[in-house]
Tab-separated table of C-alpha atoms in Angstrom:
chain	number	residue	atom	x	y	z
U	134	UNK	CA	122.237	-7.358	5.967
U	135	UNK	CA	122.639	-10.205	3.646
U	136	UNK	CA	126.705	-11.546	4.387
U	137	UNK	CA	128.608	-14.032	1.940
U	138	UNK	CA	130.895	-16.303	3.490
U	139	UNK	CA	134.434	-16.116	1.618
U	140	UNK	CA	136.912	-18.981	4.156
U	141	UNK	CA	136.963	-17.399	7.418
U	142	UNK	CA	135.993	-13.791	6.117
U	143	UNK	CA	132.201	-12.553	5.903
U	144	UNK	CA	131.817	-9.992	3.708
U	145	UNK	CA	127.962	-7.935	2.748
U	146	UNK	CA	126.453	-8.802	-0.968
U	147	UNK	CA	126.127	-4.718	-1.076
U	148	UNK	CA	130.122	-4.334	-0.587
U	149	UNK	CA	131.202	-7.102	-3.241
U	150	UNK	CA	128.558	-5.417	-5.281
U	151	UNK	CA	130.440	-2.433	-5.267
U	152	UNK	CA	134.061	-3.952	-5.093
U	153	UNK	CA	132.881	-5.619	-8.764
U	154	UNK	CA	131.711	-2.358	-10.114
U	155	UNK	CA	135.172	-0.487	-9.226
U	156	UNK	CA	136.976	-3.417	-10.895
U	157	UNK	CA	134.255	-2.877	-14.042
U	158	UNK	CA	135.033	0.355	-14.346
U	159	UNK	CA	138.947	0.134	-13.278
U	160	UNK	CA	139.626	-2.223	-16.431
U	161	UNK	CA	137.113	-0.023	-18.592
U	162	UNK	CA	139.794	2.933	-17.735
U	163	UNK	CA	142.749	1.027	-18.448
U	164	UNK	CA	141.732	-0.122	-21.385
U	165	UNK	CA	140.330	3.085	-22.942
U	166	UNK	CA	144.170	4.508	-21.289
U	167	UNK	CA	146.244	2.125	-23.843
U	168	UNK	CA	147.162	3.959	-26.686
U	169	UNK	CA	146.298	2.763	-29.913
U	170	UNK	CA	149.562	1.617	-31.949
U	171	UNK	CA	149.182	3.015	-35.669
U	172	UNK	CA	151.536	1.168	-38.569
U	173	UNK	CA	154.052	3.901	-39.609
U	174	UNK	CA	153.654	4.859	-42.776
U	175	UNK	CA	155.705	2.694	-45.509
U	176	UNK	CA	157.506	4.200	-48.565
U	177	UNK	CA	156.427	3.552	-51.781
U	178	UNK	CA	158.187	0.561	-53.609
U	179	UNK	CA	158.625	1.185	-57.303
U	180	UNK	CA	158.888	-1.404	-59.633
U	181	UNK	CA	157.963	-0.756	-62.372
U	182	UNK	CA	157.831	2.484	-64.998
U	183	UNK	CA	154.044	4.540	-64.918
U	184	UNK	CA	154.736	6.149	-68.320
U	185	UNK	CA	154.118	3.715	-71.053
U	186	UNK	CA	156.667	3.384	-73.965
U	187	UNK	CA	159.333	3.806	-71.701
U	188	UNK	CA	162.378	2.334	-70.069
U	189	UNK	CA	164.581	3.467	-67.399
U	190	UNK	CA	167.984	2.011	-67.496
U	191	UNK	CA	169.427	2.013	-64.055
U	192	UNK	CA	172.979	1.235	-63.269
U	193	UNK	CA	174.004	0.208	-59.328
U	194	UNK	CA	177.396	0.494	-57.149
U	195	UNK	CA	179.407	3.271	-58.534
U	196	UNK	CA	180.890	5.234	-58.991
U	197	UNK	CA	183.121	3.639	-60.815
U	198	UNK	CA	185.940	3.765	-64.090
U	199	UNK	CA	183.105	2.947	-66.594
U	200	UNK	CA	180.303	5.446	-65.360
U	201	UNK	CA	181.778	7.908	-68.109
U	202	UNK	CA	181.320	5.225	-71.084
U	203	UNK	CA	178.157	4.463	-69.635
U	204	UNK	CA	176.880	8.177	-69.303
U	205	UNK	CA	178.907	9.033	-73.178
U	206	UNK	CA	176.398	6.143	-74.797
U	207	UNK	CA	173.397	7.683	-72.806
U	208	UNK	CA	173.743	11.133	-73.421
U	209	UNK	CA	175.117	10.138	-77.479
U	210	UNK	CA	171.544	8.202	-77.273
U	211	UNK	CA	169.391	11.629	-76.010
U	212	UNK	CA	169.143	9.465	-73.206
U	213	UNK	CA	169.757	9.626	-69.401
U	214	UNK	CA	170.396	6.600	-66.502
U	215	UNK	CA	169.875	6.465	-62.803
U	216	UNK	CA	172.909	5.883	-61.407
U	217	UNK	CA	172.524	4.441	-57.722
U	218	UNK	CA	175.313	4.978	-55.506
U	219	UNK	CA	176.996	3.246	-52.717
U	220	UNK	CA	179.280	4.945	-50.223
U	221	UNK	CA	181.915	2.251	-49.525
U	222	UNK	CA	181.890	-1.311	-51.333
U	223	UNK	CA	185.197	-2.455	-50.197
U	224	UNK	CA	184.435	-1.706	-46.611
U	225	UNK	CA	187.583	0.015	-45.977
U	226	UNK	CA	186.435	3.891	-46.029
U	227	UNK	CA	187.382	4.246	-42.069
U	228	UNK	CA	190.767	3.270	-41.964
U	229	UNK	CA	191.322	4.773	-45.891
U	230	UNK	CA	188.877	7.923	-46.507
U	231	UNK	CA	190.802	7.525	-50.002
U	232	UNK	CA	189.366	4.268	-50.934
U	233	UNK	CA	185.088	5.158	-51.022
U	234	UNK	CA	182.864	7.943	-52.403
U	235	UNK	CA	185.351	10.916	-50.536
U	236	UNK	CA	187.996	9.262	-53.194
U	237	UNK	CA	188.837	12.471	-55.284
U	238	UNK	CA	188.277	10.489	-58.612
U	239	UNK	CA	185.166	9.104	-57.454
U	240	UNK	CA	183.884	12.820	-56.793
U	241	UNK	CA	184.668	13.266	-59.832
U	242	UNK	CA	182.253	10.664	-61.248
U	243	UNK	CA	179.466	11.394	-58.938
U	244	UNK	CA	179.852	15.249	-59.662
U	245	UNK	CA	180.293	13.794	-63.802
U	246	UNK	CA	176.787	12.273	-63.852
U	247	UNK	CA	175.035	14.625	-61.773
U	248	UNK	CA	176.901	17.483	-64.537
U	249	UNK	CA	175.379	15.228	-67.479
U	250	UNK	CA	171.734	15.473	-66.188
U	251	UNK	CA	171.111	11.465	-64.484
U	252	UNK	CA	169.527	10.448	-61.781
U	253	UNK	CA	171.779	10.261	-58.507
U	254	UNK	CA	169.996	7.946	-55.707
U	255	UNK	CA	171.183	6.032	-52.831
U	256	UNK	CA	172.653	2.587	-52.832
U	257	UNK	CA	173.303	2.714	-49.113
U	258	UNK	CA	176.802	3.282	-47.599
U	259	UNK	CA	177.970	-0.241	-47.841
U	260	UNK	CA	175.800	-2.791	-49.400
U	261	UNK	CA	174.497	-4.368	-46.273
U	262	UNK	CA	171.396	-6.269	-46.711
U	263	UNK	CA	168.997	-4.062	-44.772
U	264	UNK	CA	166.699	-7.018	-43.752
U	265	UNK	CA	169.413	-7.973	-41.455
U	266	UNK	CA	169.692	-4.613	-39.579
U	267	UNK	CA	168.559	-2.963	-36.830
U	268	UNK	CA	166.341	0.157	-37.012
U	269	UNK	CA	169.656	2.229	-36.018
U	270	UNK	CA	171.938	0.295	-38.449
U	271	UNK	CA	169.432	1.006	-41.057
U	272	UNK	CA	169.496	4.408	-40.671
U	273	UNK	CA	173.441	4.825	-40.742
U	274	UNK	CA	173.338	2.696	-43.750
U	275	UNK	CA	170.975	5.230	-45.514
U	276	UNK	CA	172.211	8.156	-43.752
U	277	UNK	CA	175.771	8.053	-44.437
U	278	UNK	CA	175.795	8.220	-48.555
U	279	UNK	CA	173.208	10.943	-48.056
U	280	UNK	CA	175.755	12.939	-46.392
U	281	UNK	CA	177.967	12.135	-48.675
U	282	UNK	CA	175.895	12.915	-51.941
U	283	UNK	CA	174.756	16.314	-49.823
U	284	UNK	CA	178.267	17.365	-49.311
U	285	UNK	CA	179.522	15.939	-53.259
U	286	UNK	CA	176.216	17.793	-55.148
U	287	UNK	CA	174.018	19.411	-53.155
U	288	UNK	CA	171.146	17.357	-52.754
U	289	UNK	CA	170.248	14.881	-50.758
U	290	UNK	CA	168.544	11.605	-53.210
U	291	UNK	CA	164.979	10.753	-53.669
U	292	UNK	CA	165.230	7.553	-54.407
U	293	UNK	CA	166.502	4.511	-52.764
U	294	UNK	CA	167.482	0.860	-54.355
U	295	UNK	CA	168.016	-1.505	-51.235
U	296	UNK	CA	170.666	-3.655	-51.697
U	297	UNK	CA	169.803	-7.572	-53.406
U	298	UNK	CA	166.614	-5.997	-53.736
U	299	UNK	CA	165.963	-7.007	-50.142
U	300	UNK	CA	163.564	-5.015	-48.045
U	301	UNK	CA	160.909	-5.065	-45.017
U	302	UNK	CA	158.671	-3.076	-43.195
U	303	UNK	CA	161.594	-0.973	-41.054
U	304	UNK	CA	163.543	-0.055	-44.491
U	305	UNK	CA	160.182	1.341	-46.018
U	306	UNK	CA	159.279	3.328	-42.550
U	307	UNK	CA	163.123	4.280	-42.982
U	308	UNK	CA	162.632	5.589	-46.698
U	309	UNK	CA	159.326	7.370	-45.792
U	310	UNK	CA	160.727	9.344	-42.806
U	311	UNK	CA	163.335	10.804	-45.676
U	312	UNK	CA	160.755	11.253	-48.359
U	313	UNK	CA	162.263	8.448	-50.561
U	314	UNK	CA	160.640	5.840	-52.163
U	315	UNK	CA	162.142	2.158	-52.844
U	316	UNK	CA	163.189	1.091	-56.396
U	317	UNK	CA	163.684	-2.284	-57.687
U	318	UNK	CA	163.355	-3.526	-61.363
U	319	UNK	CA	161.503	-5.789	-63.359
U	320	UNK	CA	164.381	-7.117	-65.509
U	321	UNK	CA	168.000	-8.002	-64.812
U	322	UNK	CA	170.366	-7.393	-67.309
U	323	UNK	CA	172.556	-10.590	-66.159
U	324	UNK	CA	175.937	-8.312	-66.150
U	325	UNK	CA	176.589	-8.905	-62.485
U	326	UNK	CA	176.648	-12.984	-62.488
U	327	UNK	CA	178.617	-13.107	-65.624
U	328	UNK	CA	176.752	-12.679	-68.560
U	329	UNK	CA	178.844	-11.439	-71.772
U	330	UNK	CA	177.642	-8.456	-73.314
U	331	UNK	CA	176.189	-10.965	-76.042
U	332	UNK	CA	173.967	-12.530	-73.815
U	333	UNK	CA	172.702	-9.128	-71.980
U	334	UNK	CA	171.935	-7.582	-75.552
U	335	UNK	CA	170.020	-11.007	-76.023
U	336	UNK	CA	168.299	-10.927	-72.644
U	337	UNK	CA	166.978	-7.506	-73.929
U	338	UNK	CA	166.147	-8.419	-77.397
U	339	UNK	CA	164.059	-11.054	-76.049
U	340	UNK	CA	162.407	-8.774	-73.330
U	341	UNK	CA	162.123	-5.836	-76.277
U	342	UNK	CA	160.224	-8.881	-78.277
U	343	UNK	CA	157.510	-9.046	-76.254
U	344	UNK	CA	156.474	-5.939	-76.312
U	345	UNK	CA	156.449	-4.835	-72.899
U	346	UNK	CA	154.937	-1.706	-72.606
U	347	UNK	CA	157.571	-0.088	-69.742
U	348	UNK	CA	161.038	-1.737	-69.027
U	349	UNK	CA	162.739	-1.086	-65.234
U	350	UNK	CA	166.107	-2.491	-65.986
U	351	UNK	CA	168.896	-3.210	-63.745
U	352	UNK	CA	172.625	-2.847	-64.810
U	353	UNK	CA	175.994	-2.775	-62.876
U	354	UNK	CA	178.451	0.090	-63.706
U	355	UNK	CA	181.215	-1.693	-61.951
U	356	UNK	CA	180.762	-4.258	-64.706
U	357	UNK	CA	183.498	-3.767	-67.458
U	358	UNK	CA	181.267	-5.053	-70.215
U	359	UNK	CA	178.256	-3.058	-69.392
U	360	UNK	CA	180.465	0.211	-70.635
């Protein structure tokens, strides 16, 4: 029998032979044992309109005072808006239940433009940048104004703006466990870093000059001068 000298151990070419197959096969077993990780599925992100010859006027972190101007000029129009709430802006809902969405006046609104026929979605609960969350934190942020919305109208929203516009990978595999998709624009009206209601209508009559053939615009109820 044919030995191989290993330091002070001897050990036969047949054994090693066999010790190398076990290993072979060991690591071919562990490997077909590690389970394949599959990319969760990712909402869709909307940003853009699919119809053409149409725009979709989209107003973010009510409700507020001026959602009934707002919804009067839409509905006086033949025209409805997607309103996307937040839960608490001023980040003072848990010492005052008064002073967010559970505000009886601000019922009222949500209840107002729901009534009228818009769009209710989800703005989060407070206006955290979801990029900068956890997977958990996420899901509060989402969860919460969907609870609230559930409890206000009935129905829990199928659409979802992310706050700044700011989203990754964990927000869309948030969205898609809910059935929501993500929606963002593709113009800015300029009402929420000052621009005068001059300057928004001329923002528009430039964008309305070039013909676009959707518009996916993004407005601010909480902004006096949008009303």
């Amino acid at each position: 029998m044919l030995l191989l000298s290993i330091g002070s151990f001897h050990l036969p070419i047949i054994m090693l032979a066999k010790v190398s197959v076990f290993a072979t096969v060991c690591l071919a077993l562990s490997a077909a044992a590690t389970p394949y990780k599959r990319q969760a599925p990712l909402a869709q992100v909307i940003t853009r309109c699919t119809v053409p010859n149409t725009a979709a006027l989209t107003f973010d972190d009510g409700p507020w005072v001026y959602l009934y101007d707002i919804s009067k000029a839409l509905v006086a129009a033949n025209a409805t808006g997607t309103f996307f709430f937040n839960g608490d802006n001023s980040s003072r809902c848990n010492a005052f239940e008064d002073e967010c969405i559970y505000n009886a006046d601000e019922i009222k609104r949500v209840r107002y433009a729901f009534d009228k026929g818009h769009q209710v979605a989800s703005h989060t609960w407070a206006h955290k940048d979801l990029t900068t969350l956890t997977w958990d934190q996420i899901h509060d942020e989402m969860w919460r104004v969907e609870l609230a919305l559930s409890r206000i109208i009935g129905v829990v929203p199928a659409f979802m703006r992310p706050p700044y516009g700011n989203y990754n990978d964990l927000v869309r595999q948030a969205s898609e466990i809910r059935g929501q998709k993500l929606v963002i624009w593709d113009f800015d009206s300029g009402d929420s870093v000052g621009a005068t209601p001059d300057e928004s209508k001329d923002n528009y009559d430039e964008l309305i000059d070039e013909h676009p053939q959707t518009i996916l615009a993004l407005n601010h109820e909480t902004i006096e001068t949008t009303a």
